[in-house]
PDB file of C-alpha atoms in Angstrom:
ATOM      1  CA  MET A 180      39.876 -49.164  26.256  1.00  0.00           C
ATOM      2  CA  SER A 181      41.510 -45.810  25.495  1.00  0.00           C
ATOM      3  CA  SER A 182      44.418 -44.516  27.539  1.00  0.00           C
ATOM      4  CA  PRO A 183      44.072 -41.381  29.722  1.00  0.00           C
ATOM      5  CA  GLY A 184      45.997 -39.446  27.092  1.00  0.00           C
ATOM      6  CA  GLU A 185      43.685 -40.572  24.303  1.00  0.00           C
ATOM      7  CA  TRP A 186      40.645 -39.748  26.433  1.00  0.00           C
ATOM      8  CA  PHE A 187      42.018 -36.259  27.168  1.00  0.00           C
ATOM      9  CA  TYR A 188      42.748 -35.469  23.522  1.00  0.00           C
ATOM     10  CA  SER A 189      39.284 -36.690  22.529  1.00  0.00           C
ATOM     11  CA  LEU A 190      37.611 -34.045  24.700  1.00  0.00           C
ATOM     12  CA  PRO A 191      35.996 -31.068  22.925  1.00  0.00           C
ATOM     13  CA  PRO A 192      38.184 -27.949  22.909  1.00  0.00           C
ATOM     14  CA  VAL A 193      36.372 -25.394  25.065  1.00  0.00           C
ATOM     15  CA  SER A 194      35.488 -27.705  27.969  1.00  0.00           C
ATOM     16  CA  LYS A 195      38.949 -29.259  27.813  1.00  0.00           C
ATOM     17  CA  THR A 196      40.671 -25.880  27.900  1.00  0.00           C
ATOM     18  CA  TYR A 197      38.580 -24.536  30.774  1.00  0.00           C
ATOM     19  CA  GLY A 198      38.855 -27.704  32.856  1.00  0.00           C
ATOM     20  CA  THR A 199      42.610 -27.878  32.287  1.00  0.00           C
ATOM     21  CA  LEU A 200      43.112 -24.249  33.330  1.00  0.00           C
ATOM     22  CA  CYS A 201      41.112 -24.853  36.522  1.00  0.00           C
ATOM     23  CA  PHE A 202      43.106 -27.994  37.320  1.00  0.00           C
ATOM     24  CA  LEU A 203      46.472 -26.334  36.664  1.00  0.00           C
ATOM     25  CA  THR A 204      45.504 -23.322  38.768  1.00  0.00           C
ATOM     26  CA  THR A 205      44.750 -25.560  41.756  1.00  0.00           C
ATOM     27  CA  ILE A 206      48.031 -27.430  41.256  1.00  0.00           C
ATOM     28  CA  ALA A 207      49.899 -24.114  41.179  1.00  0.00           C
ATOM     29  CA  PHE A 208      48.107 -23.067  44.381  1.00  0.00           C
ATOM     30  CA  THR A 209      48.944 -26.375  46.083  1.00  0.00           C
ATOM     31  CA  LEU A 210      52.636 -26.020  45.151  1.00  0.00           C
ATOM     32  CA  HIS A 211      52.627 -22.415  46.393  1.00  0.00           C
ATOM     33  CA  LEU A 212      53.447 -21.149  42.909  1.00  0.00           C
ATOM     34  CA  VAL A 213      50.468 -18.825  42.897  1.00  0.00           C
ATOM     35  CA  SER A 214      48.351 -17.228  45.593  1.00  0.00           C
ATOM     36  CA  PRO A 215      44.585 -16.659  45.444  1.00  0.00           C
ATOM     37  CA  ALA A 216      45.423 -13.059  46.339  1.00  0.00           C
ATOM     38  CA  TRP A 217      46.770 -12.694  42.797  1.00  0.00           C
ATOM     39  CA  LEU A 218      43.654 -14.189  41.218  1.00  0.00           C
ATOM     40  CA  TYR A 219      40.558 -12.957  43.029  1.00  0.00           C
ATOM     41  CA  LEU A 220      38.150 -10.446  41.550  1.00  0.00           C
ATOM     42  CA  ASP A 221      38.568  -6.896  42.823  1.00  0.00           C
ATOM     43  CA  PHE A 222      37.146  -4.190  40.589  1.00  0.00           C
ATOM     44  CA  ALA A 223      39.094  -1.510  42.456  1.00  0.00           C
ATOM     45  CA  LEU A 224      42.387  -3.210  41.618  1.00  0.00           C
ATOM     46  CA  VAL A 225      41.224  -3.683  38.029  1.00  0.00           C
ATOM     47  CA  THR A 226      40.376  -0.021  37.499  1.00  0.00           C
ATOM     48  CA  LYS A 227      42.985   1.699  39.686  1.00  0.00           C
ATOM     49  CA  ASN A 228      45.982  -0.630  39.321  1.00  0.00           C
ATOM     50  CA  PHE A 229      45.122  -1.958  35.844  1.00  0.00           C
ATOM     51  CA  GLN A 230      45.213  -5.579  37.055  1.00  0.00           C
ATOM     52  CA  ILE A 231      43.009  -6.626  34.149  1.00  0.00           C
ATOM     53  CA  TRP A 232      43.854 -10.311  34.492  1.00  0.00           C
ATOM     54  CA  ARG A 233      41.609 -10.558  37.556  1.00  0.00           C
ATOM     55  CA  LEU A 234      38.560 -10.353  35.293  1.00  0.00           C
ATOM     56  CA  LEU A 235      39.479 -13.823  34.005  1.00  0.00           C
ATOM     57  CA  THR A 236      41.673 -15.517  36.607  1.00  0.00           C
ATOM     58  CA  ASN A 237      38.899 -15.512  39.216  1.00  0.00           C
ATOM     59  CA  PHE A 238      37.027 -17.987  36.984  1.00  0.00           C
ATOM     60  CA  PHE A 239      39.932 -20.475  37.017  1.00  0.00           C
ATOM     61  CA  PHE A 240      40.233 -21.033  40.775  1.00  0.00           C
ATOM     62  CA  LEU A 241      37.695 -23.593  41.981  1.00  0.00           C
ATOM     63  CA  GLY A 242      39.321 -24.028  45.389  1.00  0.00           C
ATOM     64  CA  SER A 243      42.001 -26.269  46.832  1.00  0.00           C
ATOM     65  CA  PHE A 244      42.039 -30.021  46.288  1.00  0.00           C
ATOM     66  CA  SER A 245      38.901 -31.159  48.080  1.00  0.00           C
ATOM     67  CA  ILE A 246      35.567 -32.865  47.515  1.00  0.00           C
ATOM     68  CA  PRO A 247      33.893 -29.629  46.306  1.00  0.00           C
ATOM     69  CA  PHE A 248      36.769 -29.050  43.880  1.00  0.00           C
ATOM     70  CA  GLY A 249      36.474 -32.614  42.580  1.00  0.00           C
ATOM     71  CA  VAL A 250      32.711 -32.265  42.112  1.00  0.00           C
ATOM     72  CA  ARG A 251      33.115 -29.022  40.155  1.00  0.00           C
ATOM     73  CA  LEU A 252      35.833 -30.471  37.944  1.00  0.00           C
ATOM     74  CA  MET A 253      33.645 -33.522  37.335  1.00  0.00           C
ATOM     75  CA  MET A 254      30.804 -31.232  36.286  1.00  0.00           C
ATOM     76  CA  ILE A 255      33.024 -29.669  33.630  1.00  0.00           C
ATOM     77  CA  ALA A 256      34.280 -33.069  32.462  1.00  0.00           C
ATOM     78  CA  ARG A 257      30.805 -34.559  32.281  1.00  0.00           C
ATOM     79  CA  TYR A 258      28.160 -31.922  31.721  1.00  0.00           C
ATOM     80  CA  GLY A 259      30.305 -29.405  29.855  1.00  0.00           C
ATOM     81  CA  VAL A 260      31.680 -32.131  27.593  1.00  0.00           C
ATOM     82  CA  GLN A 261      28.238 -33.636  26.942  1.00  0.00           C
ATOM     83  CA  LEU A 262      26.891 -30.206  26.041  1.00  0.00           C
ATOM     84  CA  GLU A 263      29.754 -29.521  23.652  1.00  0.00           C
ATOM     85  CA  GLN A 264      29.545 -32.958  22.067  1.00  0.00           C
ATOM     86  CA  GLY A 265      25.731 -33.048  21.956  1.00  0.00           C
ATOM     87  CA  PRO A 266      23.617 -29.914  21.418  1.00  0.00           C
ATOM     88  CA  PHE A 267      26.716 -27.899  20.495  1.00  0.00           C
ATOM     89  CA  LYS A 268      28.293 -30.532  18.284  1.00  0.00           C
ATOM     90  CA  ASP A 269      29.875 -28.842  15.248  1.00  0.00           C
ATOM     91  CA  ARG A 270      28.996 -25.516  16.895  1.00  0.00           C
ATOM     92  CA  THR A 271      32.141 -24.858  18.921  1.00  0.00           C
ATOM     93  CA  ALA A 272      31.987 -21.119  18.289  1.00  0.00           C
ATOM     94  CA  ASP A 273      28.457 -21.037  19.710  1.00  0.00           C
ATOM     95  CA  PHE A 274      29.607 -22.874  22.830  1.00  0.00           C
ATOM     96  CA  LEU A 275      32.519 -20.472  23.209  1.00  0.00           C
ATOM     97  CA  TRP A 276      30.103 -17.544  22.826  1.00  0.00           C
ATOM     98  CA  MET A 277      27.876 -19.000  25.567  1.00  0.00           C
ATOM     99  CA  MET A 278      30.888 -19.061  27.889  1.00  0.00           C
ATOM    100  CA  ILE A 279      31.849 -15.478  26.972  1.00  0.00           C
ATOM    101  CA  VAL A 280      28.308 -14.174  27.492  1.00  0.00           C
ATOM    102  CA  SER A 281      28.113 -15.959  30.850  1.00  0.00           C
ATOM    103  CA  VAL A 282      31.468 -14.576  32.016  1.00  0.00           C
ATOM    104  CA  ILE A 283      30.374 -11.032  31.144  1.00  0.00           C
ATOM    105  CA  SER A 284      27.020 -11.565  32.877  1.00  0.00           C
ATOM    106  CA  PHE A 285      28.681 -12.816  36.056  1.00  0.00           C
ATOM    107  CA  LEU A 286      31.047  -9.858  36.134  1.00  0.00           C
ATOM    108  CA  VAL A 287      28.229  -7.351  35.632  1.00  0.00           C
ATOM    109  CA  LEU A 288      26.020  -8.922  38.311  1.00  0.00           C
ATOM    110  CA  SER A 289      28.908  -9.170  40.757  1.00  0.00           C
ATOM    111  CA  LEU A 290      29.688  -5.487  40.225  1.00  0.00           C
ATOM    112  CA  THR A 291      26.144  -4.098  40.278  1.00  0.00           C
ATOM    113  CA  VAL A 292      24.261  -6.389  42.681  1.00  0.00           C
ATOM    114  CA  PRO A 293      25.804  -6.541  46.176  1.00  0.00           C
ATOM    115  CA  PHE A 294      23.828  -9.721  46.821  1.00  0.00           C
ATOM    116  CA  PHE A 295      25.921 -11.524  44.175  1.00  0.00           C
ATOM    117  CA  LYS A 296      29.319 -10.004  44.908  1.00  0.00           C
ATOM    118  CA  SER A 297      31.972 -12.719  44.833  1.00  0.00           C
ATOM    119  CA  PHE A 298      35.757 -12.914  44.719  1.00  0.00           C
ATOM    120  CA  PHE A 299      35.748 -16.129  42.675  1.00  0.00           C
ATOM    121  CA  LEU A 300      33.092 -16.744  40.021  1.00  0.00           C
ATOM    122  CA  GLY A 301      34.348 -20.102  38.734  1.00  0.00           C
ATOM    123  CA  PRO A 302      31.788 -22.138  40.727  1.00  0.00           C
ATOM    124  CA  SER A 303      28.997 -20.017  39.231  1.00  0.00           C
ATOM    125  CA  LEU A 304      30.280 -20.652  35.707  1.00  0.00           C
ATOM    126  CA  VAL A 305      30.384 -24.400  36.359  1.00  0.00           C
ATOM    127  CA  PHE A 306      26.845 -24.362  37.729  1.00  0.00           C
ATOM    128  CA  MET A 307      25.707 -22.458  34.642  1.00  0.00           C
ATOM    129  CA  LEU A 308      26.970 -25.377  32.535  1.00  0.00           C
ATOM    130  CA  LEU A 309      25.066 -27.787  34.775  1.00  0.00           C
ATOM    131  CA  TYR A 310      21.848 -25.803  34.412  1.00  0.00           C
ATOM    132  CA  VAL A 311      22.042 -25.539  30.616  1.00  0.00           C
ATOM    133  CA  TRP A 312      22.811 -29.279  30.501  1.00  0.00           C
ATOM    134  CA  SER A 313      19.695 -29.990  32.559  1.00  0.00           C
ATOM    135  CA  ARG A 314      17.556 -28.136  30.013  1.00  0.00           C
ATOM    136  CA  GLU A 315      19.149 -29.888  27.036  1.00  0.00           C
ATOM    137  CA  PHE A 316      19.033 -33.374  28.596  1.00  0.00           C
ATOM    138  CA  PRO A 317      15.839 -33.165  30.698  1.00  0.00           C
ATOM    139  CA  THR A 318      14.951 -36.870  30.543  1.00  0.00           C
ATOM    140  CA  SER A 319      18.406 -38.302  31.237  1.00  0.00           C
ATOM    141  CA  THR A 320      18.613 -40.354  34.422  1.00  0.00           C
ATOM    142  CA  VAL A 321      21.236 -39.199  36.895  1.00  0.00           C
ATOM    143  CA  SER A 322      22.204 -40.483  40.310  1.00  0.00           C
ATOM    144  CA  ILE A 323      22.844 -38.370  43.394  1.00  0.00           C
ATOM    145  CA  MET A 324      25.573 -40.041  45.462  1.00  0.00           C
ATOM    146  CA  GLY A 325      24.295 -43.413  44.306  1.00  0.00           C
ATOM    147  CA  LEU A 326      21.246 -42.986  46.556  1.00  0.00           C
ATOM    148  CA  VAL A 327      18.633 -41.152  44.512  1.00  0.00           C
ATOM    149  CA  ASN A 328      17.892 -41.333  40.797  1.00  0.00           C
ATOM    150  CA  LEU A 329      16.169 -38.419  39.126  1.00  0.00           C
ATOM    151  CA  GLN A 330      15.682 -36.836  35.738  1.00  0.00           C
ATOM    152  CA  GLY A 331      18.313 -34.419  34.525  1.00  0.00           C
ATOM    153  CA  PHE A 332      15.793 -31.556  34.512  1.00  0.00           C
ATOM    154  CA  TRP A 333      15.847 -31.536  38.331  1.00  0.00           C
ATOM    155  CA  LEU A 334      19.592 -32.012  38.850  1.00  0.00           C
ATOM    156  CA  PRO A 335      20.554 -28.351  39.511  1.00  0.00           C
ATOM    157  CA  TRP A 336      17.892 -28.044  42.188  1.00  0.00           C
ATOM    158  CA  ALA A 337      18.907 -31.344  43.756  1.00  0.00           C
ATOM    159  CA  MET A 338      22.553 -30.216  43.860  1.00  0.00           C
ATOM    160  CA  LEU A 339      21.408 -26.938  45.407  1.00  0.00           C
ATOM    161  CA  LEU A 340      19.558 -28.885  48.102  1.00  0.00           C
ATOM    162  CA  VAL A 341      22.573 -31.129  48.778  1.00  0.00           C
ATOM    163  CA  ASN A 342      24.847 -28.102  49.158  1.00  0.00           C
ATOM    164  CA  THR A 343      22.344 -26.522  51.557  1.00  0.00           C
ATOM    165  CA  ILE A 344      22.186 -29.680  53.663  1.00  0.00           C
ATOM    166  CA  PHE A 345      25.980 -29.808  53.925  1.00  0.00           C
ATOM    167  CA  GLY A 346      26.150 -26.136  54.883  1.00  0.00           C
ATOM    168  CA  MET A 347      27.946 -25.016  51.724  1.00  0.00           C
ATOM    169  CA  PRO A 348      27.405 -21.518  50.297  1.00  0.00           C
ATOM    170  CA  ILE A 349      24.715 -21.630  47.633  1.00  0.00           C
ATOM    171  CA  MET A 350      24.758 -18.030  46.387  1.00  0.00           C
ATOM    172  CA  SER A 351      27.268 -18.844  43.639  1.00  0.00           C
ATOM    173  CA  ASP A 352      25.102 -21.782  42.555  1.00  0.00           C
ATOM    174  CA  LEU A 353      21.991 -19.589  42.434  1.00  0.00           C
ATOM    175  CA  LEU A 354      23.891 -17.071  40.332  1.00  0.00           C
ATOM    176  CA  GLY A 355      24.825 -19.851  37.919  1.00  0.00           C
ATOM    177  CA  ILE A 356      21.187 -20.926  37.641  1.00  0.00           C
ATOM    178  CA  ILE A 357      20.031 -17.363  36.951  1.00  0.00           C
ATOM    179  CA  VAL A 358      22.594 -16.720  34.217  1.00  0.00           C
ATOM    180  CA  GLY A 359      22.049 -20.177  32.718  1.00  0.00           C
ATOM    181  CA  HIS A 360      18.287 -19.678  32.596  1.00  0.00           C
ATOM    182  CA  VAL A 361      18.525 -16.224  31.032  1.00  0.00           C
ATOM    183  CA  TYR A 362      20.904 -17.576  28.376  1.00  0.00           C
ATOM    184  CA  TYR A 363      18.642 -20.559  27.629  1.00  0.00           C
ATOM    185  CA  PHE A 364      15.549 -18.369  27.499  1.00  0.00           C
ATOM    186  CA  LEU A 365      17.115 -15.896  25.067  1.00  0.00           C
ATOM    187  CA  THR A 366      18.673 -18.511  22.771  1.00  0.00           C
ATOM    188  CA  VAL A 367      16.085 -21.311  22.821  1.00  0.00           C
ATOM    189  CA  LEU A 368      12.763 -20.559  24.494  1.00  0.00           C
ATOM    190  CA  HIS A 369      12.182 -17.027  23.204  1.00  0.00           C
ATOM    191  CA  PRO A 370      13.154 -17.777  19.563  1.00  0.00           C
ATOM    192  CA  ARG A 371      11.062 -20.969  19.692  1.00  0.00           C
ATOM    193  CA  ALA A 372       8.046 -18.858  20.651  1.00  0.00           C
ATOM    194  CA  GLY A 373       8.617 -16.690  17.586  1.00  0.00           C
ATOM    195  CA  GLY A 374      10.726 -14.002  19.215  1.00  0.00           C
ATOM    196  CA  GLN A 375      14.012 -12.551  18.050  1.00  0.00           C
ATOM    197  CA  GLU A 376      17.260 -14.297  18.944  1.00  0.00           C
ATOM    198  CA  TYR A 377      19.296 -11.672  20.757  1.00  0.00           C
ATOM    199  CA  LEU A 378      22.441 -13.668  21.440  1.00  0.00           C
ATOM    200  CA  LYS A 379      23.543 -14.812  18.011  1.00  0.00           C
ATOM    201  CA  THR A 380      27.210 -15.708  17.876  1.00  0.00           C
ATOM    202  CA  PRO A 381      29.052 -12.709  16.385  1.00  0.00           C
ATOM    203  CA  THR A 382      31.415 -13.057  13.462  1.00  0.00           C
ATOM    204  CA  TRP A 383      34.457 -12.067  15.510  1.00  0.00           C
ATOM    205  CA  VAL A 384      33.938 -15.062  17.814  1.00  0.00           C
ATOM    206  CA  ARG A 385      33.776 -17.401  14.828  1.00  0.00           C
ATOM    207  CA  LYS A 386      36.929 -15.842  13.404  1.00  0.00           C
ATOM    208  CA  LEU A 387      38.626 -16.064  16.789  1.00  0.00           C
ATOM    209  CA  ALA A 388      37.793 -19.754  17.065  1.00  0.00           C
ATOM    210  CA  THR A 389      39.091 -20.359  13.555  1.00  0.00           C
ATOM    211  CA  LYS A 390      42.301 -18.414  14.202  1.00  0.00           C
ATOM    212  CA  TRP A 391      43.021 -20.370  17.345  1.00  0.00           C
ATOM    213  CA  SER A 392      42.132 -23.612  15.551  1.00  0.00           C
ATOM    214  CA  VAL A 393      39.520 -24.307  18.176  1.00  0.00           C
ATOM    215  CA  ALA A 394      37.374 -25.925  15.509  1.00  0.00           C
ATOM    216  CA  GLY A 395      37.244 -26.543  11.791  1.00  0.00           C
ATOM    217  CA  PRO A 396      34.898 -24.855   9.324  1.00  0.00           C
ATOM    218  CA  VAL A 397      32.157 -27.387  10.063  1.00  0.00           C
ATOM    219  CA  ALA A 398      31.829 -25.864  13.519  1.00  0.00           C
ATOM    220  CA  PHE A 399      30.551 -22.677  11.995  1.00  0.00           C
ATOM    221  CA  SER A 400      27.664 -23.993   9.977  1.00  0.00           C
ATOM    222  CA  PRO A 401      24.325 -22.209  10.538  1.00  0.00           C
ATOM    223  CA  THR A 402      22.764 -23.013  13.886  1.00  0.00           C
ATOM    224  CA  PRO A 403      19.889 -25.479  13.436  1.00  0.00           C
ATOM    225  CA  THR A 404      16.518 -24.565  14.816  1.00  0.00           C
ATOM    226  CA  PRO A 405      15.464 -26.398  17.992  1.00  0.00           C
ATOM    227  CA  GLN A 406      12.781 -28.272  16.036  1.00  0.00           C
ATOM    228  CA  ALA A 407      15.241 -29.378  13.355  1.00  0.00           C
ATOM    229  CA  ALA A 408      17.788 -30.432  15.935  1.00  0.00           C
ATOM    230  CA  ALA A 409      15.223 -32.478  17.825  1.00  0.00           C
ATOM    231  CA  THR A 410      14.016 -34.117  14.623  1.00  0.00           C
ATOM    232  CA  ALA A 411      17.563 -34.960  13.557  1.00  0.00           C
ATOM    233  CA  ALA A 412      18.230 -36.474  16.963  1.00  0.00           C
ATOM    234  CA  GLY A 413      15.017 -38.478  16.806  1.00  0.00           C
ATOM    235  CA  ALA A 414      13.910 -37.081  20.153  1.00  0.00           C
ATOM    236  CA  ARG A 415      10.510 -35.921  21.386  1.00  0.00           C
ATOM    237  CA  PRO A 416      10.235 -32.668  23.359  1.00  0.00           C
ATOM    238  CA  VAL A 417       9.944 -33.216  27.103  1.00  0.00           C
ATOM    239  CA  PHE A 418       9.679 -30.314  29.556  1.00  0.00           C
ATOM    240  CA  THR A 419      11.296 -27.412  27.690  1.00  0.00           C
ATOM    241  CA  GLY A 420      14.633 -28.821  26.553  1.00  0.00           C
ATOM    242  CA  ARG A 421      15.665 -29.911  23.111  1.00  0.00           C
ATOM    243  CA  SER A 422      15.546 -33.522  24.293  1.00  0.00           C
ATOM    244  CA  TYR A 423      19.025 -34.793  23.415  1.00  0.00           C
ATOM    245  CA  ARG A 424      19.610 -38.189  24.954  1.00  0.00           C
ATOM    246  CA  LEU A 425      22.870 -39.423  26.429  1.00  0.00           C
ATOM    247  CA  ASN A 426      22.813 -42.640  24.461  1.00  0.00           C
ATOM    248  CA  GLN A 427      22.562 -40.885  21.098  1.00  0.00           C
TER     249      GLN A 427
END
């Protein structure tokens, strides 16, 4: 059995970095080293006071140590990691680009749609990872609180229902589903139907990943088509995902 240190270093780079930043931010908040007032998203402060960091720091605060915080961190450690090690294996730059596109989308929607205005968009980003995971692993069996087993395809909606039952805000989760679906449609469903792929990973992201040693050259090989990926994985299409299985 590997030690906690070995397990941590074995995690893929993007999920590990994001999860670590979220965890350290909550520790800093708990120790009163940082205040949420320094982190939250306020476009007026960004434009008038040049507090540019708020465009990013609002994604790192998932709340104080609590059950919701633990659930969100678990989602990164499980679903983000499985995405990066499965469908995005050897495609770290593509995974990083998905995160960048999602961050930009959340910021734009929060600014332009009052319905989605939020001071902290981290929960939405985590739920986006969960939604994309559910489309890539649609037939995987998951358990909700050890009481109900269901296929991965339905997990985001089940989590949405659980949050509603417990009286938790669900707007951030809905925002994550919307952005996740738009990303999946533009990168998988639309190209599969013969349409153009609009969200190809740009060269500067690949160079950035290389410069930061996020991944080796193998991570930047051409993106396989959904059909080729499914064939290589020995999986049959179910629902609309690429049918990667957890035991592969």
